[in-house]
Amino acid sequence: MTTQIQAPVKDLSSLRAQVEELDQHIISLLRARVCLAREIDQAKRETGQPVADHAQEAVVMRRATGFARQMELDPEMTREIYWKVVALCRPRQ
């Protein structure tokens, strides 16, 4: 009987460790995206282009929600998350 209780706990612990690893990877990817956004911002400034690009943001949203559908995730929830990601990547003025 104890074995039955310990096995799921061990599995739960392992699953939580995997979630933690994925969370670290997600944060690392967010950091990489922020760094790339800064490079894009700098390139736009150097070439005299406007920093804000609402058309490109719309492309990002369509791409993200389309991929979410392919991955069987809620596209509206994904859109909400991606607006936060875009906000995180916007230059601080």
mmCIF file of N, CA and C in Angstrom:
data_model
loop_
_atom_site.group_PDB
_atom_site.id
_atom_site.type_symbol
_atom_site.label_atom_id
_atom_site.label_comp_id
_atom_site.label_asym_id
_atom_site.label_seq_id
_atom_site.Cartn_x
_atom_site.Cartn_y
_atom_site.Cartn_z
ATOM 1 N N MET A 1 0.820 -1.186 0.000
ATOM 2 C CA MET A 1 0.000 0.000 0.000
ATOM 3 C C MET A 1 0.867 1.256 0.000
ATOM 4 N N THR A 2 1.922 1.267 0.760
ATOM 5 C CA THR A 2 2.840 2.399 0.782
ATOM 6 C C THR A 2 3.475 2.614 -0.584
ATOM 7 N N THR A 3 3.790 1.523 -1.273
ATOM 8 C CA THR A 3 4.391 1.611 -2.600
ATOM 9 C C THR A 3 3.480 2.363 -3.560
ATOM 10 N N GLN A 4 2.184 2.108 -3.475
ATOM 11 C CA GLN A 4 1.241 2.789 -4.360
ATOM 12 C C GLN A 4 1.229 4.291 -4.105
ATOM 13 N N ILE A 5 1.364 4.698 -2.873
ATOM 14 C CA ILE A 5 1.365 6.120 -2.540
ATOM 15 C C ILE A 5 2.687 6.757 -2.956
ATOM 16 N N GLN A 6 3.804 6.073 -2.735
ATOM 17 C CA GLN A 6 5.109 6.640 -3.053
ATOM 18 C C GLN A 6 5.337 6.779 -4.554
ATOM 19 N N ALA A 7 4.859 5.841 -5.323
ATOM 20 C CA ALA A 7 5.081 5.906 -6.770
ATOM 21 C C ALA A 7 4.474 7.170 -7.378
ATOM 22 N N PRO A 8 3.198 7.489 -7.092
ATOM 23 C CA PRO A 8 2.649 8.721 -7.652
ATOM 24 C C PRO A 8 3.366 9.973 -7.150
ATOM 25 N N VAL A 9 3.790 9.975 -5.869
ATOM 26 C CA VAL A 9 4.514 11.125 -5.339
ATOM 27 C C VAL A 9 5.819 11.305 -6.093
ATOM 28 N N LYS A 10 6.519 10.206 -6.356
ATOM 29 C CA LYS A 10 7.761 10.281 -7.111
ATOM 30 C C LYS A 10 7.480 10.793 -8.519
ATOM 31 N N ASP A 11 6.425 10.295 -9.134
ATOM 32 C CA ASP A 11 6.055 10.762 -10.463
ATOM 33 C C ASP A 11 5.704 12.244 -10.433
ATOM 34 N N LEU A 12 4.977 12.672 -9.410
ATOM 35 C CA LEU A 12 4.604 14.071 -9.269
ATOM 36 C C LEU A 12 5.843 14.939 -9.123
ATOM 37 N N SER A 13 6.775 14.489 -8.328
ATOM 38 C CA SER A 13 8.023 15.223 -8.141
ATOM 39 C C SER A 13 8.788 15.328 -9.454
ATOM 40 N N SER A 14 8.844 14.252 -10.183
ATOM 41 C CA SER A 14 9.522 14.240 -11.477
ATOM 42 C C SER A 14 8.828 15.172 -12.467
ATOM 43 N N LEU A 15 7.514 15.124 -12.470
ATOM 44 C CA LEU A 15 6.749 16.001 -13.365
ATOM 45 C C LEU A 15 6.968 17.469 -13.016
ATOM 46 N N ARG A 16 6.993 17.765 -11.736
ATOM 47 C CA ARG A 16 7.232 19.150 -11.308
ATOM 48 C C ARG A 16 8.633 19.607 -11.694
ATOM 49 N N ALA A 17 9.591 18.720 -11.605
ATOM 50 C CA ALA A 17 10.954 19.054 -12.025
ATOM 51 C C ALA A 17 10.990 19.355 -13.523
ATOM 52 N N GLN A 18 10.232 18.593 -14.291
ATOM 53 C CA GLN A 18 10.163 18.840 -15.732
ATOM 54 C C GLN A 18 9.502 20.187 -16.026
ATOM 55 N N VAL A 19 8.459 20.513 -15.266
ATOM 56 C CA VAL A 19 7.801 21.810 -15.435
ATOM 57 C C VAL A 19 8.780 22.931 -15.107
ATOM 58 N N GLU A 20 9.535 22.770 -14.030
ATOM 59 C CA GLU A 20 10.519 23.785 -13.651
ATOM 60 C C GLU A 20 11.549 23.976 -14.759
ATOM 61 N N GLU A 21 12.002 22.876 -15.335
ATOM 62 C CA GLU A 21 12.969 22.952 -16.430
ATOM 63 C C GLU A 21 12.372 23.696 -17.628
ATOM 64 N N LEU A 22 11.135 23.388 -17.946
ATOM 65 C CA LEU A 22 10.460 24.086 -19.049
ATOM 66 C C LEU A 22 10.282 25.567 -18.734
ATOM 67 N N ASP A 23 9.926 25.889 -17.500
ATOM 68 C CA ASP A 23 9.778 27.292 -17.105
ATOM 69 C C ASP A 23 11.090 28.047 -17.279
ATOM 70 N N GLN A 24 12.192 27.418 -16.886
ATOM 71 C CA GLN A 24 13.498 28.050 -17.061
ATOM 72 C C GLN A 24 13.796 28.271 -18.540
ATOM 73 N N HIS A 25 13.432 27.309 -19.350
ATOM 74 C CA HIS A 25 13.647 27.427 -20.793
ATOM 75 C C HIS A 25 12.784 28.555 -21.372
ATOM 76 N N ILE A 26 11.541 28.639 -20.939
ATOM 77 C CA ILE A 26 10.652 29.708 -21.404
ATOM 78 C C ILE A 26 11.231 31.073 -21.044
ATOM 79 N N ILE A 27 11.695 31.231 -19.810
ATOM 80 C CA ILE A 27 12.277 32.503 -19.374
ATOM 81 C C ILE A 27 13.530 32.815 -20.180
ATOM 82 N N SER A 28 14.341 31.810 -20.437
ATOM 83 C CA SER A 28 15.537 31.996 -21.254
ATOM 84 C C SER A 28 15.167 32.452 -22.665
ATOM 85 N N LEU A 29 14.132 31.850 -23.227
ATOM 86 C CA LEU A 29 13.675 32.251 -24.560
ATOM 87 C C LEU A 29 13.111 33.672 -24.548
ATOM 88 N N LEU A 30 12.401 34.040 -23.488
ATOM 89 C CA LEU A 30 11.911 35.412 -23.374
ATOM 90 C C LEU A 30 13.072 36.399 -23.334
ATOM 91 N N ARG A 31 14.097 36.053 -22.584
ATOM 92 C CA ARG A 31 15.282 36.921 -22.506
ATOM 93 C C ARG A 31 15.920 37.070 -23.884
ATOM 94 N N ALA A 32 16.044 35.978 -24.620
ATOM 95 C CA ALA A 32 16.611 36.032 -25.972
ATOM 96 C C ALA A 32 15.750 36.910 -26.874
ATOM 97 N N ARG A 33 14.434 36.809 -26.727
ATOM 98 C CA ARG A 33 13.528 37.619 -27.549
ATOM 99 C C ARG A 33 13.669 39.096 -27.212
ATOM 100 N N VAL A 34 13.799 39.423 -25.935
ATOM 101 C CA VAL A 34 14.000 40.811 -25.517
ATOM 102 C C VAL A 34 15.297 41.349 -26.118
ATOM 103 N N CYS A 35 16.349 40.560 -26.084
ATOM 104 C CA CYS A 35 17.633 40.993 -26.650
ATOM 105 C C CYS A 35 17.517 41.245 -28.153
ATOM 106 N N LEU A 36 16.837 40.363 -28.863
ATOM 107 C CA LEU A 36 16.638 40.566 -30.302
ATOM 108 C C LEU A 36 15.792 41.807 -30.570
ATOM 109 N N ALA A 37 14.782 42.023 -29.755
ATOM 110 C CA ALA A 37 13.942 43.212 -29.919
ATOM 111 C C ALA A 37 14.767 44.479 -29.724
ATOM 112 N N ARG A 38 15.693 44.460 -28.800
ATOM 113 C CA ARG A 38 16.578 45.622 -28.595
ATOM 114 C C ARG A 38 17.447 45.863 -29.823
ATOM 115 N N GLU A 39 17.942 44.788 -30.421
ATOM 116 C CA GLU A 39 18.737 44.926 -31.644
ATOM 117 C C GLU A 39 17.892 45.497 -32.775
ATOM 118 N N ILE A 40 16.657 45.030 -32.886
ATOM 119 C CA ILE A 40 15.745 45.553 -33.908
ATOM 120 C C ILE A 40 15.483 47.033 -33.652
ATOM 121 N N ASP A 41 15.243 47.382 -32.402
ATOM 122 C CA ASP A 41 15.016 48.779 -32.031
ATOM 123 C C ASP A 41 16.204 49.643 -32.439
ATOM 124 N N GLN A 42 17.400 49.175 -32.145
ATOM 125 C CA GLN A 42 18.610 49.933 -32.487
ATOM 126 C C GLN A 42 18.742 50.083 -34.000
ATOM 127 N N ALA A 43 18.494 49.014 -34.737
ATOM 128 C CA ALA A 43 18.578 49.070 -36.199
ATOM 129 C C ALA A 43 17.560 50.059 -36.757
ATOM 130 N N LYS A 44 16.367 50.075 -36.206
ATOM 131 C CA LYS A 44 15.346 51.023 -36.660
ATOM 132 C C LYS A 44 15.780 52.454 -36.388
ATOM 133 N N ARG A 45 16.323 52.691 -35.216
ATOM 134 C CA ARG A 45 16.779 54.045 -34.871
ATOM 135 C C ARG A 45 17.909 54.491 -35.796
ATOM 136 N N GLU A 46 18.829 53.586 -36.085
ATOM 137 C CA GLU A 46 19.965 53.920 -36.952
ATOM 138 C C GLU A 46 19.537 54.215 -38.384
ATOM 139 N N THR A 47 18.446 53.604 -38.819
ATOM 140 C CA THR A 47 17.969 53.811 -40.187
ATOM 141 C C THR A 47 16.808 54.798 -40.257
ATOM 142 N N GLY A 48 16.469 55.405 -39.124
ATOM 143 C CA GLY A 48 15.423 56.417 -39.106
ATOM 144 C C GLY A 48 14.012 55.880 -39.236
ATOM 145 N N GLN A 49 13.842 54.605 -38.989
ATOM 146 C CA GLN A 49 12.502 54.015 -39.066
ATOM 147 C C GLN A 49 11.775 54.208 -37.740
ATOM 148 N N PRO A 50 10.457 54.299 -37.804
ATOM 149 C CA PRO A 50 9.713 54.398 -36.544
ATOM 150 C C PRO A 50 9.881 53.118 -35.720
ATOM 151 N N VAL A 51 10.000 53.298 -34.431
ATOM 152 C CA VAL A 51 10.202 52.143 -33.553
ATOM 153 C C VAL A 51 8.935 51.299 -33.477
ATOM 154 N N ALA A 52 7.795 51.944 -33.320
ATOM 155 C CA ALA A 52 6.523 51.213 -33.239
ATOM 156 C C ALA A 52 6.139 50.713 -34.626
ATOM 157 N N ASP A 53 5.757 49.459 -34.701
ATOM 158 C CA ASP A 53 5.339 48.862 -35.978
ATOM 159 C C ASP A 53 4.117 47.990 -35.702
ATOM 160 N N HIS A 54 2.964 48.633 -35.736
ATOM 161 C CA HIS A 54 1.725 47.926 -35.403
ATOM 162 C C HIS A 54 1.388 46.846 -36.423
ATOM 163 N N ALA A 55 1.771 47.068 -37.671
ATOM 164 C CA ALA A 55 1.525 46.043 -38.696
ATOM 165 C C ALA A 55 2.317 44.778 -38.373
ATOM 166 N N GLN A 56 3.568 44.940 -37.950
ATOM 167 C CA GLN A 56 4.388 43.780 -37.595
ATOM 168 C C GLN A 56 3.842 43.091 -36.350
ATOM 169 N N GLU A 57 3.358 43.876 -35.402
ATOM 170 C CA GLU A 57 2.748 43.276 -34.210
ATOM 171 C C GLU A 57 1.539 42.430 -34.600
ATOM 172 N N ALA A 58 0.759 42.908 -35.567
ATOM 173 C CA ALA A 58 -0.401 42.141 -36.037
ATOM 174 C C ALA A 58 0.045 40.835 -36.685
ATOM 175 N N VAL A 59 1.152 40.883 -37.432
ATOM 176 C CA VAL A 59 1.706 39.668 -38.046
ATOM 177 C C VAL A 59 2.114 38.678 -36.961
ATOM 178 N N VAL A 60 2.772 39.174 -35.930
ATOM 179 C CA VAL A 60 3.205 38.323 -34.813
ATOM 180 C C VAL A 60 1.992 37.665 -34.155
ATOM 181 N N MET A 61 0.935 38.432 -33.944
ATOM 182 C CA MET A 61 -0.271 37.880 -33.308
ATOM 183 C C MET A 61 -0.919 36.807 -34.178
ATOM 184 N N ARG A 62 -1.027 37.075 -35.474
ATOM 185 C CA ARG A 62 -1.621 36.068 -36.366
ATOM 186 C C ARG A 62 -0.781 34.799 -36.385
ATOM 187 N N ARG A 63 0.527 34.961 -36.458
ATOM 188 C CA ARG A 63 1.417 33.806 -36.483
ATOM 189 C C ARG A 63 1.306 33.015 -35.177
ATOM 190 N N ALA A 64 1.305 33.713 -34.054
ATOM 191 C CA ALA A 64 1.238 33.047 -32.744
ATOM 192 C C ALA A 64 -0.088 32.313 -32.562
ATOM 193 N N THR A 65 -1.189 32.962 -32.915
ATOM 194 C CA THR A 65 -2.483 32.302 -32.733
ATOM 195 C C THR A 65 -2.658 31.151 -33.716
ATOM 196 N N GLY A 66 -2.112 31.296 -34.908
ATOM 197 C CA GLY A 66 -2.168 30.190 -35.869
ATOM 198 C C GLY A 66 -1.387 28.985 -35.371
ATOM 199 N N PHE A 67 -0.200 29.239 -34.844
ATOM 200 C CA PHE A 67 0.608 28.150 -34.305
ATOM 201 C C PHE A 67 -0.074 27.537 -33.087
ATOM 202 N N ALA A 68 -0.708 28.383 -32.273
ATOM 203 C CA ALA A 68 -1.438 27.868 -31.105
ATOM 204 C C ALA A 68 -2.530 26.898 -31.545
ATOM 205 N N ARG A 69 -3.247 27.256 -32.590
ATOM 206 C CA ARG A 69 -4.293 26.355 -33.100
ATOM 207 C C ARG A 69 -3.686 25.029 -33.546
ATOM 208 N N GLN A 70 -2.557 25.101 -34.256
ATOM 209 C CA GLN A 70 -1.890 23.873 -34.711
ATOM 210 C C GLN A 70 -1.489 23.001 -33.524
ATOM 211 N N MET A 71 -1.098 23.637 -32.441
ATOM 212 C CA MET A 71 -0.649 22.917 -31.249
ATOM 213 C C MET A 71 -1.808 22.606 -30.299
ATOM 214 N N GLU A 72 -3.027 22.890 -30.747
ATOM 215 C CA GLU A 72 -4.244 22.643 -29.971
ATOM 216 C C GLU A 72 -4.263 23.404 -28.647
ATOM 217 N N LEU A 73 -3.809 24.656 -28.710
ATOM 218 C CA LEU A 73 -3.879 25.564 -27.568
ATOM 219 C C LEU A 73 -4.944 26.620 -27.854
ATOM 220 N N ASP A 74 -5.454 27.221 -26.821
ATOM 221 C CA ASP A 74 -6.465 28.263 -26.956
ATOM 222 C C ASP A 74 -5.851 29.485 -27.647
ATOM 223 N N PRO A 75 -6.307 29.822 -28.853
ATOM 224 C CA PRO A 75 -5.704 30.945 -29.576
ATOM 225 C C PRO A 75 -5.928 32.293 -28.889
ATOM 226 N N GLU A 76 -7.062 32.480 -28.239
ATOM 227 C CA GLU A 76 -7.311 33.758 -27.560
ATOM 228 C C GLU A 76 -6.414 33.917 -26.332
ATOM 229 N N MET A 77 -6.227 32.849 -25.598
ATOM 230 C CA MET A 77 -5.318 32.895 -24.452
ATOM 231 C C MET A 77 -3.893 33.155 -24.942
ATOM 232 N N THR A 78 -3.534 32.516 -26.038
ATOM 233 C CA THR A 78 -2.207 32.730 -26.627
ATOM 234 C C THR A 78 -2.046 34.182 -27.043
ATOM 235 N N ARG A 79 -3.085 34.760 -27.644
ATOM 236 C CA ARG A 79 -3.033 36.172 -28.047
ATOM 237 C C ARG A 79 -2.783 37.056 -26.820
ATOM 238 N N GLU A 80 -3.490 36.784 -25.726
ATOM 239 C CA GLU A 80 -3.297 37.564 -24.500
ATOM 240 C C GLU A 80 -1.860 37.448 -24.004
ATOM 241 N N ILE A 81 -1.340 36.241 -24.011
ATOM 242 C CA ILE A 81 0.042 36.023 -23.574
ATOM 243 C C ILE A 81 1.000 36.777 -24.483
ATOM 244 N N TYR A 82 0.770 36.698 -25.776
ATOM 245 C CA TYR A 82 1.682 37.340 -26.718
ATOM 246 C C TYR A 82 1.637 38.856 -26.639
ATOM 247 N N TRP A 83 0.505 39.435 -26.297
ATOM 248 C CA TRP A 83 0.487 40.881 -26.083
ATOM 249 C C TRP A 83 1.416 41.237 -24.924
ATOM 250 N N LYS A 84 1.447 40.390 -23.905
ATOM 251 C CA LYS A 84 2.367 40.624 -22.783
ATOM 252 C C LYS A 84 3.819 40.463 -23.232
ATOM 253 N N VAL A 85 4.078 39.472 -24.068
ATOM 254 C CA VAL A 85 5.435 39.256 -24.588
ATOM 255 C C VAL A 85 5.871 40.465 -25.413
ATOM 256 N N VAL A 86 4.991 40.935 -26.283
ATOM 257 C CA VAL A 86 5.314 42.111 -27.104
ATOM 258 C C VAL A 86 5.584 43.314 -26.203
ATOM 259 N N ALA A 87 4.768 43.507 -25.182
ATOM 260 C CA ALA A 87 4.977 44.619 -24.252
ATOM 261 C C ALA A 87 6.321 44.491 -23.539
ATOM 262 N N LEU A 88 6.678 43.285 -23.160
ATOM 263 C CA LEU A 88 7.964 43.045 -22.509
ATOM 264 C C LEU A 88 9.128 43.420 -23.425
ATOM 265 N N CYS A 89 8.940 43.220 -24.714
ATOM 266 C CA CYS A 89 10.011 43.448 -25.686
ATOM 267 C C CYS A 89 10.068 44.881 -26.211
ATOM 268 N N ARG A 90 9.051 45.669 -25.915
ATOM 269 C CA ARG A 90 9.068 47.062 -26.377
ATOM 270 C C ARG A 90 10.171 47.814 -25.657
ATOM 271 N N PRO A 91 10.786 48.759 -26.372
ATOM 272 C CA PRO A 91 11.852 49.536 -25.724
ATOM 273 C C PRO A 91 11.303 50.394 -24.592
ATOM 274 N N ARG A 92 12.082 50.528 -23.562
ATOM 275 C CA ARG A 92 11.723 51.406 -22.449
ATOM 276 C C ARG A 92 12.085 52.828 -22.863
ATOM 277 N N GLN A 93 11.106 53.708 -22.818
ATOM 278 C CA GLN A 93 11.374 55.078 -23.278
ATOM 279 C C GLN A 93 11.369 56.049 -22.127
#
